Short mmCIF file of the C-alpha atoms (twelve columns), coordinates in Angstrom:
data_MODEL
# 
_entry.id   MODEL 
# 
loop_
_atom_site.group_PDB 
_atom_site.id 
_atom_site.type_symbol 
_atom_site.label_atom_id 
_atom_site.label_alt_id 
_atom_site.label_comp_id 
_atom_site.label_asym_id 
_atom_site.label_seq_id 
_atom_site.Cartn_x 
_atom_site.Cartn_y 
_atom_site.Cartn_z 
_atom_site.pdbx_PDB_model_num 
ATOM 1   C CA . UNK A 1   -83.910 40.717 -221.112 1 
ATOM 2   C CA . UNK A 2   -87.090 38.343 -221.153 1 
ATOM 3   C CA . UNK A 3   -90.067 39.085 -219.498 1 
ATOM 4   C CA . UNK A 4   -90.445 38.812 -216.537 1 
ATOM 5   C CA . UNK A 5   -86.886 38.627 -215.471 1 
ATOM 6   C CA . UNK A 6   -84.863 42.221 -214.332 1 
ATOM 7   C CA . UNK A 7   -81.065 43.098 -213.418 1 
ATOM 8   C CA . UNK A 8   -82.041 42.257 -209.646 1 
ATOM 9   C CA . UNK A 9   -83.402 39.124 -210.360 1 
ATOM 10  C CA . UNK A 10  -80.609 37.859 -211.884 1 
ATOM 11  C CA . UNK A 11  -78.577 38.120 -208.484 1 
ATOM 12  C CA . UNK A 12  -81.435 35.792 -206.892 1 
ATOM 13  C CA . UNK A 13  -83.086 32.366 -207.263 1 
ATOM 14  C CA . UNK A 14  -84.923 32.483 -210.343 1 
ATOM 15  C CA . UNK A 15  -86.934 31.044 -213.331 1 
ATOM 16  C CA . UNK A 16  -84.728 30.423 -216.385 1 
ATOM 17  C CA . UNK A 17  -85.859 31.779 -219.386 1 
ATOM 18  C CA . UNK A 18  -83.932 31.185 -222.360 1 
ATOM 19  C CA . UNK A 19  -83.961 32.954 -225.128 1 
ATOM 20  C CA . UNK A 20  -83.703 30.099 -227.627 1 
ATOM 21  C CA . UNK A 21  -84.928 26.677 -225.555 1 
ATOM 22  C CA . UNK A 22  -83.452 24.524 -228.326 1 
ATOM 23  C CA . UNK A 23  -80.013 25.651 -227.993 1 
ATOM 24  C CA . UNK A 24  -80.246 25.698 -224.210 1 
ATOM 25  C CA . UNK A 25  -80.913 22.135 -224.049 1 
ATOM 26  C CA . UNK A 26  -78.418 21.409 -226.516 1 
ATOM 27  C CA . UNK A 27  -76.161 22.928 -224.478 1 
ATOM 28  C CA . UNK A 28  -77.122 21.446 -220.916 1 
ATOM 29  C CA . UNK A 29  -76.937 17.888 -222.555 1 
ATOM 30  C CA . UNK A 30  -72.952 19.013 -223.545 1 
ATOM 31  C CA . UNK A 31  -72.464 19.847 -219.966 1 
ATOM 32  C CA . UNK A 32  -72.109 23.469 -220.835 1 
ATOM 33  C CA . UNK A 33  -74.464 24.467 -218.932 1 
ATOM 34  C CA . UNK A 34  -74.982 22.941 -214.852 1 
ATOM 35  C CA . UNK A 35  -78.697 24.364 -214.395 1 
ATOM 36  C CA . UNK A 36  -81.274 25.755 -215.695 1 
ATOM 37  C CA . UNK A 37  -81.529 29.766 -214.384 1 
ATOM 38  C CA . UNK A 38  -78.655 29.279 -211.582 1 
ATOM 39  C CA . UNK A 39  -75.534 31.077 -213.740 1 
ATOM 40  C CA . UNK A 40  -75.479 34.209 -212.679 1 
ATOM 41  C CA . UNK A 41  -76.940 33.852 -208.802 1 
ATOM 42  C CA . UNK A 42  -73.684 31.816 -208.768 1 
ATOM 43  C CA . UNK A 43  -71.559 33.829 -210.519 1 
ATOM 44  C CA . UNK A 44  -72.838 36.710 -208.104 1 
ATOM 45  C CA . UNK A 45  -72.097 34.454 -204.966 1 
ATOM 46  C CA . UNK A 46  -68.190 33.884 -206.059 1 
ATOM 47  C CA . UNK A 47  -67.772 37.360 -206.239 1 
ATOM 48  C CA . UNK A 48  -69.418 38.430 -202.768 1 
ATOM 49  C CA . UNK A 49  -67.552 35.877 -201.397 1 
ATOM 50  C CA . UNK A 50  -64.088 36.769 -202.772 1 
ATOM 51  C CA . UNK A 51  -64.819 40.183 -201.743 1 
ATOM 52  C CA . UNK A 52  -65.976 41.775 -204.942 1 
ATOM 53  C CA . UNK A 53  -68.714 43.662 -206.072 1 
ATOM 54  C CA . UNK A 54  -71.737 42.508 -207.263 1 
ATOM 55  C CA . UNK A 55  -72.062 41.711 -211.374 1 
ATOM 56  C CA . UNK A 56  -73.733 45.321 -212.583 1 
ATOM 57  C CA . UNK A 57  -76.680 45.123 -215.569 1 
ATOM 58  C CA . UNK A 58  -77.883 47.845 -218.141 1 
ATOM 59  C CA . UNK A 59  -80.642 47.944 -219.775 1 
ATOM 60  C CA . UNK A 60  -80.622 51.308 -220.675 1 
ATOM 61  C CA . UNK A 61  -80.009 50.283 -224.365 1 
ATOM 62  C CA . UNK A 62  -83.134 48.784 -225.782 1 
ATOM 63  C CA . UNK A 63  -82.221 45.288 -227.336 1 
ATOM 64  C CA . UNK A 64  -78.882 45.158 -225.204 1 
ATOM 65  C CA . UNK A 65  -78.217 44.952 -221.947 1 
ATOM 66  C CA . UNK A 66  -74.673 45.402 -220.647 1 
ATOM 67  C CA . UNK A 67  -72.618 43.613 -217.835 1 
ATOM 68  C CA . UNK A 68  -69.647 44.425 -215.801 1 
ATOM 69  C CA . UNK A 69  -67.763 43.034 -213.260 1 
ATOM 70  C CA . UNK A 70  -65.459 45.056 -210.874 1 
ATOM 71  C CA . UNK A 71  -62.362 44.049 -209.653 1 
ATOM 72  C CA . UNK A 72  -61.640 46.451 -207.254 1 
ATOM 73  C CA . UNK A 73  -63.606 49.298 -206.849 1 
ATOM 74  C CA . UNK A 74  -60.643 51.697 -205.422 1 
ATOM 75  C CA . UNK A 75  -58.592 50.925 -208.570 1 
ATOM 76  C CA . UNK A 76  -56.200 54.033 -209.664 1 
ATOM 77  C CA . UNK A 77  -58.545 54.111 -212.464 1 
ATOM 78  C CA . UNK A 78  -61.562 54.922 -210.568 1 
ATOM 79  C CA . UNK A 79  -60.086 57.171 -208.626 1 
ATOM 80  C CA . UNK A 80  -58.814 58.950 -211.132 1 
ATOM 81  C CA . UNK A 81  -62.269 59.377 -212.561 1 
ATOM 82  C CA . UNK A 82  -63.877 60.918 -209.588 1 
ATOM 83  C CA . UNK A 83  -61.075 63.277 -209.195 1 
ATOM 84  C CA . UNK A 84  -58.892 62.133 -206.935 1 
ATOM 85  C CA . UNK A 85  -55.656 64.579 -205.967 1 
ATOM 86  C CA . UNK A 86  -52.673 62.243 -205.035 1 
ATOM 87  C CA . UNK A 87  -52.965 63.026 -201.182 1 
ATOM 88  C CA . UNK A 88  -56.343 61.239 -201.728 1 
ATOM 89  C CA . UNK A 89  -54.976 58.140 -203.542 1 
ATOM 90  C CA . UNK A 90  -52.347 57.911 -201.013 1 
ATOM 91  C CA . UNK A 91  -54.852 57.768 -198.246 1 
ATOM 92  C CA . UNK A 92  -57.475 55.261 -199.540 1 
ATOM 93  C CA . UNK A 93  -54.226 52.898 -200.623 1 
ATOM 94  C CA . UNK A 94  -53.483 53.625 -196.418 1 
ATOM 95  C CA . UNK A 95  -56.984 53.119 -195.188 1 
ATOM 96  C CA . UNK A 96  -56.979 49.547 -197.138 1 
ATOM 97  C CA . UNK A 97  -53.543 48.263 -195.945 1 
ATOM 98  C CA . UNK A 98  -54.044 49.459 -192.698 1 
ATOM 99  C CA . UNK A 99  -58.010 48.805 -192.390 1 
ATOM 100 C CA . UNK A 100 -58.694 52.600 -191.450 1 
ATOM 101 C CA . UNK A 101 -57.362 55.992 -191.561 1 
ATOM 102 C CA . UNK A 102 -57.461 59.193 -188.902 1 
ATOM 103 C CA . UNK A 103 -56.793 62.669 -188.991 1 
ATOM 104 C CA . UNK A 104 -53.257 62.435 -188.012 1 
ATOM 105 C CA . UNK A 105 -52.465 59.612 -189.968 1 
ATOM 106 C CA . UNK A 106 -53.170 61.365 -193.331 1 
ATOM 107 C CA . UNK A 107 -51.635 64.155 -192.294 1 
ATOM 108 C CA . UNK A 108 -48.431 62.310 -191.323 1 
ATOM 109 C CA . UNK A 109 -49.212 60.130 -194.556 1 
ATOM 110 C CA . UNK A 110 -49.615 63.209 -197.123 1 
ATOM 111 C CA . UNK A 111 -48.076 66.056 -195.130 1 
ATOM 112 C CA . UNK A 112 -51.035 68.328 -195.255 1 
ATOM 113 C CA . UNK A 113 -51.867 70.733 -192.605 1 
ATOM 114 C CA . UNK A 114 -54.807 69.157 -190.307 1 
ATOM 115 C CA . UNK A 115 -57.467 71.515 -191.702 1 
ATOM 116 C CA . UNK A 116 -56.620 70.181 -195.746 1 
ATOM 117 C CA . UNK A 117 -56.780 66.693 -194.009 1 
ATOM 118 C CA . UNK A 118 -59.978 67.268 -192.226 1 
ATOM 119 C CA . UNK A 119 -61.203 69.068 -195.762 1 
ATOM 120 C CA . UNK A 120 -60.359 66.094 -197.569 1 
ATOM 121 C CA . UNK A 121 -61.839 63.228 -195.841 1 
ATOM 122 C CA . UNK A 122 -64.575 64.926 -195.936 1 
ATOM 123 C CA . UNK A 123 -64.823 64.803 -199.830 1 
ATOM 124 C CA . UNK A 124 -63.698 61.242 -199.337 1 
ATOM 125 C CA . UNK A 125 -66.667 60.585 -197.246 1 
ATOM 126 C CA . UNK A 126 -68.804 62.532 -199.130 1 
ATOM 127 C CA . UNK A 127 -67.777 60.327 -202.778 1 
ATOM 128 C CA . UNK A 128 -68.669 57.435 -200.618 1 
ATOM 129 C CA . UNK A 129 -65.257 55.563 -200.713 1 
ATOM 130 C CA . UNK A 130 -64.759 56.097 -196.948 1 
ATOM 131 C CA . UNK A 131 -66.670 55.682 -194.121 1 
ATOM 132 C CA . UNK A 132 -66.286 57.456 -190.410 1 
ATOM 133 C CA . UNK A 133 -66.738 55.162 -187.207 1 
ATOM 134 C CA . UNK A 134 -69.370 56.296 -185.288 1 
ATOM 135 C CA . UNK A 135 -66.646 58.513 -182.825 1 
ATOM 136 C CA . UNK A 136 -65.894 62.362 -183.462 1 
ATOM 137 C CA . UNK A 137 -62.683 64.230 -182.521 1 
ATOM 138 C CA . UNK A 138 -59.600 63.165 -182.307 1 
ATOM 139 C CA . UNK A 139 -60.644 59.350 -182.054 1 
ATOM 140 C CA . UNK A 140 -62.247 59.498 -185.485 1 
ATOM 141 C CA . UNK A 141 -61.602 56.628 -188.027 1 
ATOM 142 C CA . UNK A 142 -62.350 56.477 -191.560 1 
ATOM 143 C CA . UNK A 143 -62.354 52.903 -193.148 1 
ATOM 144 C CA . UNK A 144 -63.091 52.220 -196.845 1 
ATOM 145 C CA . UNK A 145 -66.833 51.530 -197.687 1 
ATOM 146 C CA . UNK A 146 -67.456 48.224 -198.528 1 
ATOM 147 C CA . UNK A 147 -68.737 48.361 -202.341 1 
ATOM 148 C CA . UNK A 148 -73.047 48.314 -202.598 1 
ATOM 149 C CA . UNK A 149 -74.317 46.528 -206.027 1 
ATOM 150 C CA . UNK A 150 -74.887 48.794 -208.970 1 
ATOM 151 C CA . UNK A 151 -72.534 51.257 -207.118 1 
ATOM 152 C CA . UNK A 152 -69.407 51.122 -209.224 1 
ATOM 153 C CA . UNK A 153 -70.201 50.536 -212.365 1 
ATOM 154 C CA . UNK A 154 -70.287 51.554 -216.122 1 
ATOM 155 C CA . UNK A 155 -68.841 50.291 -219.826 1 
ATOM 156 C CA . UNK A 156 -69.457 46.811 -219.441 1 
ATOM 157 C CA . UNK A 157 -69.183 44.321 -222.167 1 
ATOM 158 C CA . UNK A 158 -72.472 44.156 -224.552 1 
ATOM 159 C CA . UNK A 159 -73.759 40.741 -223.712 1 
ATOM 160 C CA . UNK A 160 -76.011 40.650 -226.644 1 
ATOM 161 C CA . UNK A 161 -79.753 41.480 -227.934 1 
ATOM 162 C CA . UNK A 162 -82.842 41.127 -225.300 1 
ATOM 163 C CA . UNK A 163 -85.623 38.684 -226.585 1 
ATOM 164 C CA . UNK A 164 -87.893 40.836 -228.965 1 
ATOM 165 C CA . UNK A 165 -91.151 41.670 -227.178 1 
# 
C-alpha cells in the first residue's frame, strides 16, 4: 500500500494515491471510477449501513495486501471454527431471531441443565459473540455483539502488489 496511506485510512476521508496515475485517469475519464480516493470510505459506509462488518486489510504479506468482506459474522462457518458445540449454534441462531437470550431460554432451547447453560454463555461471552446486559441473576440477557472492524476476519482475496518503496 503507498505511502502514506494504512488499512485504517482507507475506511476514512483520504488522499488518493494511485499506483499508476496514467491509468487512473484513464479510467475516471471512462466513468469507471466516480472520485479520486473515495472507493473504499464508500464501500465501507454501504456495509455499516446494511449492517455488516467493516472491509478487513492485510498487510502482513510484503507486496500484497489482502481484503475481505464479511457477510455475517455468526455464519455456521465461523462458528464452526471457534468451536462451537451445537447447543451453542442453536443459541446464537436464538439470540439473533429473538434479539437476546437468558438462562432459561437456552436451557429450554438446548435442554441443558442450568449450570451447562450458565457454563456456556459464559464461553459465548468470553469468544465475544455475545454480550450480557448490564443485570445479573435471573434477569440476565445475552444479545449478540455487534461485529468491531478487523474483528472477524482472515483469507481474503489478494488484491494485488503494494507500490514498490
Amino acid at each position: 500500500m503507498p505511502f502514506p496511506l494504512t488499512p485504517t485510512a482507507l475506511l476514512h476521508e483520504h488522499a488518493s494515491i494511485p499506483r499508476n496515475r496514467k491509468v487512473a485517469e484513464a479510467f475516471f475519464y471512462v466513468k469507471l471510477i466516480e472520485q479520486w480516493g473515495s472507493g473504499t470510505t464508500r464501500m465501507a459506509d454501504e456495509l455499516r449501513e446494511a449492517g455488516l462488518p467493516e472491509p478487513e486489510f492485510d498487510e502482513s504479506t510484503p507486496s500484497l495486501f489482502r481484503l475481505a468482506l464479511r457477510q455475517d459474522p455468526f455464519s455456521e462457518e465461523r462458528l464452526q471454527e471457534l468451536g462451537l458445540n451445537e447447543r451453542q449454534k442453536r443459541a446464537v441462531a436464538y439470540a439473533r431471531e429473538h434479539g437476546k437470550i437468558t438462562n432459561t431460554e437456552y436451557q429450554r432451547v438446548t435442554g441443558v441443565s442450568k449450570r451447562t447453560a450458565t457454563r456456556e454463555l459464559a464461553t459465548l461471552t468470553e469468544l465475544g459473540i455475545l454480550v450480557p446486559s448490564g443485570t445479573k441473576g435471573r434477569s440476565a440477557a445475552y444479545s449478540l455483539k455487534e461485529p468491531q472492524k478487523g474483528q472477524w476476519g482472515h483469507n481474503g482475496a489478494i488484491m494485488g502488489p503494494t507500490a514498490p518503496s
